[in-house]
Amino acid sequence: MLYRMAAVDHRGRVADRHVTAALDWNAGTRLSIREHHGLLVATADPHGVFKPTKEGYLRLPADARRAADLSSGDRVLLTAHLDRQSITVFPPFALDQLVLPVLPGGEDE
């Protein structure tokens, strides 16, 4: 697994190339991108309609950004699962759900 934090710009570009490089994805790699329980999952798929940018950035389509409630400038956690050839994008609200319960004064105390 590889973990990175990055910002999403107004056109859906995720400002990190480490995860796509680790997966050996390039501008010719076809991807499927879907929403799953508020997260976005990008997987290498020979029938996929999306591709990384020519510079190697992951670009999230507008409908996926809306489904995950992502806005321009939001920072996301990217998890690259190298064996599965996938990237999971954790939007801010998903990070809140993971982190807040374990912080001092959170739900676990």
PDB file of C-alpha atoms in Angstrom:
ATOM      1  CA  MET A   1       0.000   0.000   0.000  1.00  0.00           C
ATOM      2  CA  LEU A   2       1.049   3.559  -0.669  1.00  0.00           C
ATOM      3  CA  TYR A   3      -0.543   6.559   1.071  1.00  0.00           C
ATOM      4  CA  ARG A   4      -0.465  10.175  -0.107  1.00  0.00           C
ATOM      5  CA  MET A   5      -2.371  13.393   0.553  1.00  0.00           C
ATOM      6  CA  ALA A   6      -3.195  15.710  -2.333  1.00  0.00           C
ATOM      7  CA  ALA A   7      -5.481  18.552  -3.350  1.00  0.00           C
ATOM      8  CA  VAL A   8      -8.162  18.300  -6.035  1.00  0.00           C
ATOM      9  CA  ASP A   9      -8.330  21.195  -8.489  1.00  0.00           C
ATOM     10  CA  HIS A  10     -11.400  22.720 -10.167  1.00  0.00           C
ATOM     11  CA  ARG A  11     -11.137  20.259 -13.081  1.00  0.00           C
ATOM     12  CA  GLY A  12     -10.817  17.179 -10.880  1.00  0.00           C
ATOM     13  CA  ARG A  13      -7.072  16.728 -11.207  1.00  0.00           C
ATOM     14  CA  VAL A  14      -5.545  15.186  -8.093  1.00  0.00           C
ATOM     15  CA  ALA A  15      -2.180  16.905  -7.511  1.00  0.00           C
ATOM     16  CA  ASP A  16      -0.048  13.809  -6.922  1.00  0.00           C
ATOM     17  CA  ARG A  17       1.776  11.590  -9.392  1.00  0.00           C
ATOM     18  CA  HIS A  18       3.390   9.189  -6.934  1.00  0.00           C
ATOM     19  CA  VAL A  19       0.389   6.863  -6.741  1.00  0.00           C
ATOM     20  CA  THR A  20      -0.110   6.596 -10.495  1.00  0.00           C
ATOM     21  CA  ALA A  21       3.648   6.100 -10.977  1.00  0.00           C
ATOM     22  CA  ALA A  22       3.725   3.366  -8.308  1.00  0.00           C
ATOM     23  CA  LEU A  23       0.956   1.567 -10.199  1.00  0.00           C
ATOM     24  CA  ASP A  24       2.758   2.176 -13.502  1.00  0.00           C
ATOM     25  CA  TRP A  25      -0.291   4.013 -14.860  1.00  0.00           C
ATOM     26  CA  ASN A  26       0.291   6.424 -17.731  1.00  0.00           C
ATOM     27  CA  ALA A  27      -1.836   8.439 -20.142  1.00  0.00           C
ATOM     28  CA  GLY A  28      -2.677   5.248 -22.048  1.00  0.00           C
ATOM     29  CA  THR A  29      -3.939   3.321 -19.011  1.00  0.00           C
ATOM     30  CA  ARG A  30      -7.712   2.893 -19.112  1.00  0.00           C
ATOM     31  CA  LEU A  31      -9.467   3.312 -15.785  1.00  0.00           C
ATOM     32  CA  SER A  32     -12.882   2.836 -14.288  1.00  0.00           C
ATOM     33  CA  ILE A  33     -13.771   5.287 -11.524  1.00  0.00           C
ATOM     34  CA  ARG A  34     -16.754   4.620  -9.291  1.00  0.00           C
ATOM     35  CA  GLU A  35     -18.197   5.778  -6.002  1.00  0.00           C
ATOM     36  CA  HIS A  36     -18.337   3.196  -3.208  1.00  0.00           C
ATOM     37  CA  HIS A  37     -19.843   4.187   0.156  1.00  0.00           C
ATOM     38  CA  GLY A  38     -18.704   7.795  -0.263  1.00  0.00           C
ATOM     39  CA  LEU A  39     -15.212   6.850  -1.424  1.00  0.00           C
ATOM     40  CA  LEU A  40     -13.971   6.961  -5.000  1.00  0.00           C
ATOM     41  CA  VAL A  41     -12.230   3.891  -6.392  1.00  0.00           C
ATOM     42  CA  ALA A  42     -10.137   4.000  -9.568  1.00  0.00           C
ATOM     43  CA  THR A  43      -9.074   0.691 -11.053  1.00  0.00           C
ATOM     44  CA  ALA A  44      -7.145  -0.291 -14.147  1.00  0.00           C
ATOM     45  CA  ASP A  45      -9.756  -1.588 -16.582  1.00  0.00           C
ATOM     46  CA  PRO A  46      -9.187  -2.328 -20.281  1.00  0.00           C
ATOM     47  CA  HIS A  47     -12.796  -1.236 -20.902  1.00  0.00           C
ATOM     48  CA  GLY A  48     -12.573   1.902 -18.734  1.00  0.00           C
ATOM     49  CA  VAL A  49     -13.397   5.285 -20.212  1.00  0.00           C
ATOM     50  CA  PHE A  50     -11.057   7.390 -18.055  1.00  0.00           C
ATOM     51  CA  LYS A  51      -7.286   7.840 -18.264  1.00  0.00           C
ATOM     52  CA  PRO A  52      -4.622   9.638 -16.254  1.00  0.00           C
ATOM     53  CA  THR A  53      -3.542  12.977 -17.715  1.00  0.00           C
ATOM     54  CA  LYS A  54      -0.529  13.045 -20.028  1.00  0.00           C
ATOM     55  CA  GLU A  55       1.478  14.324 -17.026  1.00  0.00           C
ATOM     56  CA  GLY A  56       0.423  11.266 -14.990  1.00  0.00           C
ATOM     57  CA  TYR A  57      -2.194  12.805 -12.699  1.00  0.00           C
ATOM     58  CA  LEU A  58      -5.434  11.082 -11.773  1.00  0.00           C
ATOM     59  CA  ARG A  59      -8.432  13.152 -12.903  1.00  0.00           C
ATOM     60  CA  LEU A  60     -11.747  12.555 -11.164  1.00  0.00           C
ATOM     61  CA  PRO A  61     -14.820  13.093 -13.362  1.00  0.00           C
ATOM     62  CA  ALA A  62     -17.385  15.693 -12.281  1.00  0.00           C
ATOM     63  CA  ASP A  63     -20.105  13.145 -11.452  1.00  0.00           C
ATOM     64  CA  ALA A  64     -17.703  11.243  -9.193  1.00  0.00           C
ATOM     65  CA  ARG A  65     -16.631  14.472  -7.467  1.00  0.00           C
ATOM     66  CA  ARG A  66     -20.280  15.355  -6.856  1.00  0.00           C
ATOM     67  CA  ALA A  67     -21.013  11.866  -5.478  1.00  0.00           C
ATOM     68  CA  ALA A  68     -18.109  12.233  -3.032  1.00  0.00           C
ATOM     69  CA  ASP A  69     -18.985  15.881  -2.246  1.00  0.00           C
ATOM     70  CA  LEU A  70     -15.544  17.058  -3.381  1.00  0.00           C
ATOM     71  CA  SER A  71     -14.876  20.712  -4.104  1.00  0.00           C
ATOM     72  CA  SER A  72     -11.954  22.497  -5.676  1.00  0.00           C
ATOM     73  CA  GLY A  73      -9.111  22.732  -3.179  1.00  0.00           C
ATOM     74  CA  ASP A  74     -10.251  19.810  -1.030  1.00  0.00           C
ATOM     75  CA  ARG A  75      -7.407  17.603   0.145  1.00  0.00           C
ATOM     76  CA  VAL A  76      -7.917  13.871  -0.109  1.00  0.00           C
ATOM     77  CA  LEU A  77      -6.147  10.775   1.133  1.00  0.00           C
ATOM     78  CA  LEU A  78      -5.051   8.512  -1.712  1.00  0.00           C
ATOM     79  CA  THR A  79      -4.405   4.856  -1.006  1.00  0.00           C
ATOM     80  CA  ALA A  80      -2.806   2.854  -3.781  1.00  0.00           C
ATOM     81  CA  HIS A  81      -3.287  -0.889  -3.514  1.00  0.00           C
ATOM     82  CA  LEU A  82      -0.429  -2.118  -5.648  1.00  0.00           C
ATOM     83  CA  ASP A  83      -1.566  -5.748  -5.925  1.00  0.00           C
ATOM     84  CA  ARG A  84      -5.093  -4.789  -6.955  1.00  0.00           C
ATOM     85  CA  GLN A  85      -4.063  -1.998  -9.320  1.00  0.00           C
ATOM     86  CA  SER A  86      -6.428   0.445  -7.623  1.00  0.00           C
ATOM     87  CA  ILE A  87      -6.502   3.823  -5.947  1.00  0.00           C
ATOM     88  CA  THR A  88      -9.070   4.680  -3.304  1.00  0.00           C
ATOM     89  CA  VAL A  89      -9.776   8.367  -2.740  1.00  0.00           C
ATOM     90  CA  PHE A  90     -10.909   9.336   0.765  1.00  0.00           C
ATOM     91  CA  PRO A  91     -12.707  12.715   0.752  1.00  0.00           C
ATOM     92  CA  PRO A  92     -12.564  14.966   3.854  1.00  0.00           C
ATOM     93  CA  PHE A  93     -15.865  13.680   5.333  1.00  0.00           C
ATOM     94  CA  ALA A  94     -14.603  10.076   5.108  1.00  0.00           C
ATOM     95  CA  LEU A  95     -11.413  11.072   6.932  1.00  0.00           C
ATOM     96  CA  ASP A  96     -13.540  12.717   9.632  1.00  0.00           C
ATOM     97  CA  GLN A  97     -15.445   9.461  10.093  1.00  0.00           C
ATOM     98  CA  LEU A  98     -12.189   7.531  10.472  1.00  0.00           C
ATOM     99  CA  VAL A  99     -10.238   9.944  12.640  1.00  0.00           C
ATOM    100  CA  LEU A 100     -12.688  11.730  14.939  1.00  0.00           C
ATOM    101  CA  PRO A 101     -13.767   8.636  16.916  1.00  0.00           C
ATOM    102  CA  VAL A 102     -10.184   7.844  17.945  1.00  0.00           C
ATOM    103  CA  LEU A 103      -9.037  11.353  18.843  1.00  0.00           C
ATOM    104  CA  PRO A 104      -8.808  12.313  22.509  1.00  0.00           C
ATOM    105  CA  GLY A 105     -12.287  13.446  23.495  1.00  0.00           C
ATOM    106  CA  GLY A 106     -13.794  11.539  20.579  1.00  0.00           C
ATOM    107  CA  GLU A 107     -16.468   8.836  20.628  1.00  0.00           C
ATOM    108  CA  ASP A 108     -14.187   6.148  22.118  1.00  0.00           C
ATOM    109  CA  GLU A 109     -13.724   7.954  25.442  1.00  0.00           C
TER     110      GLU A 109
END
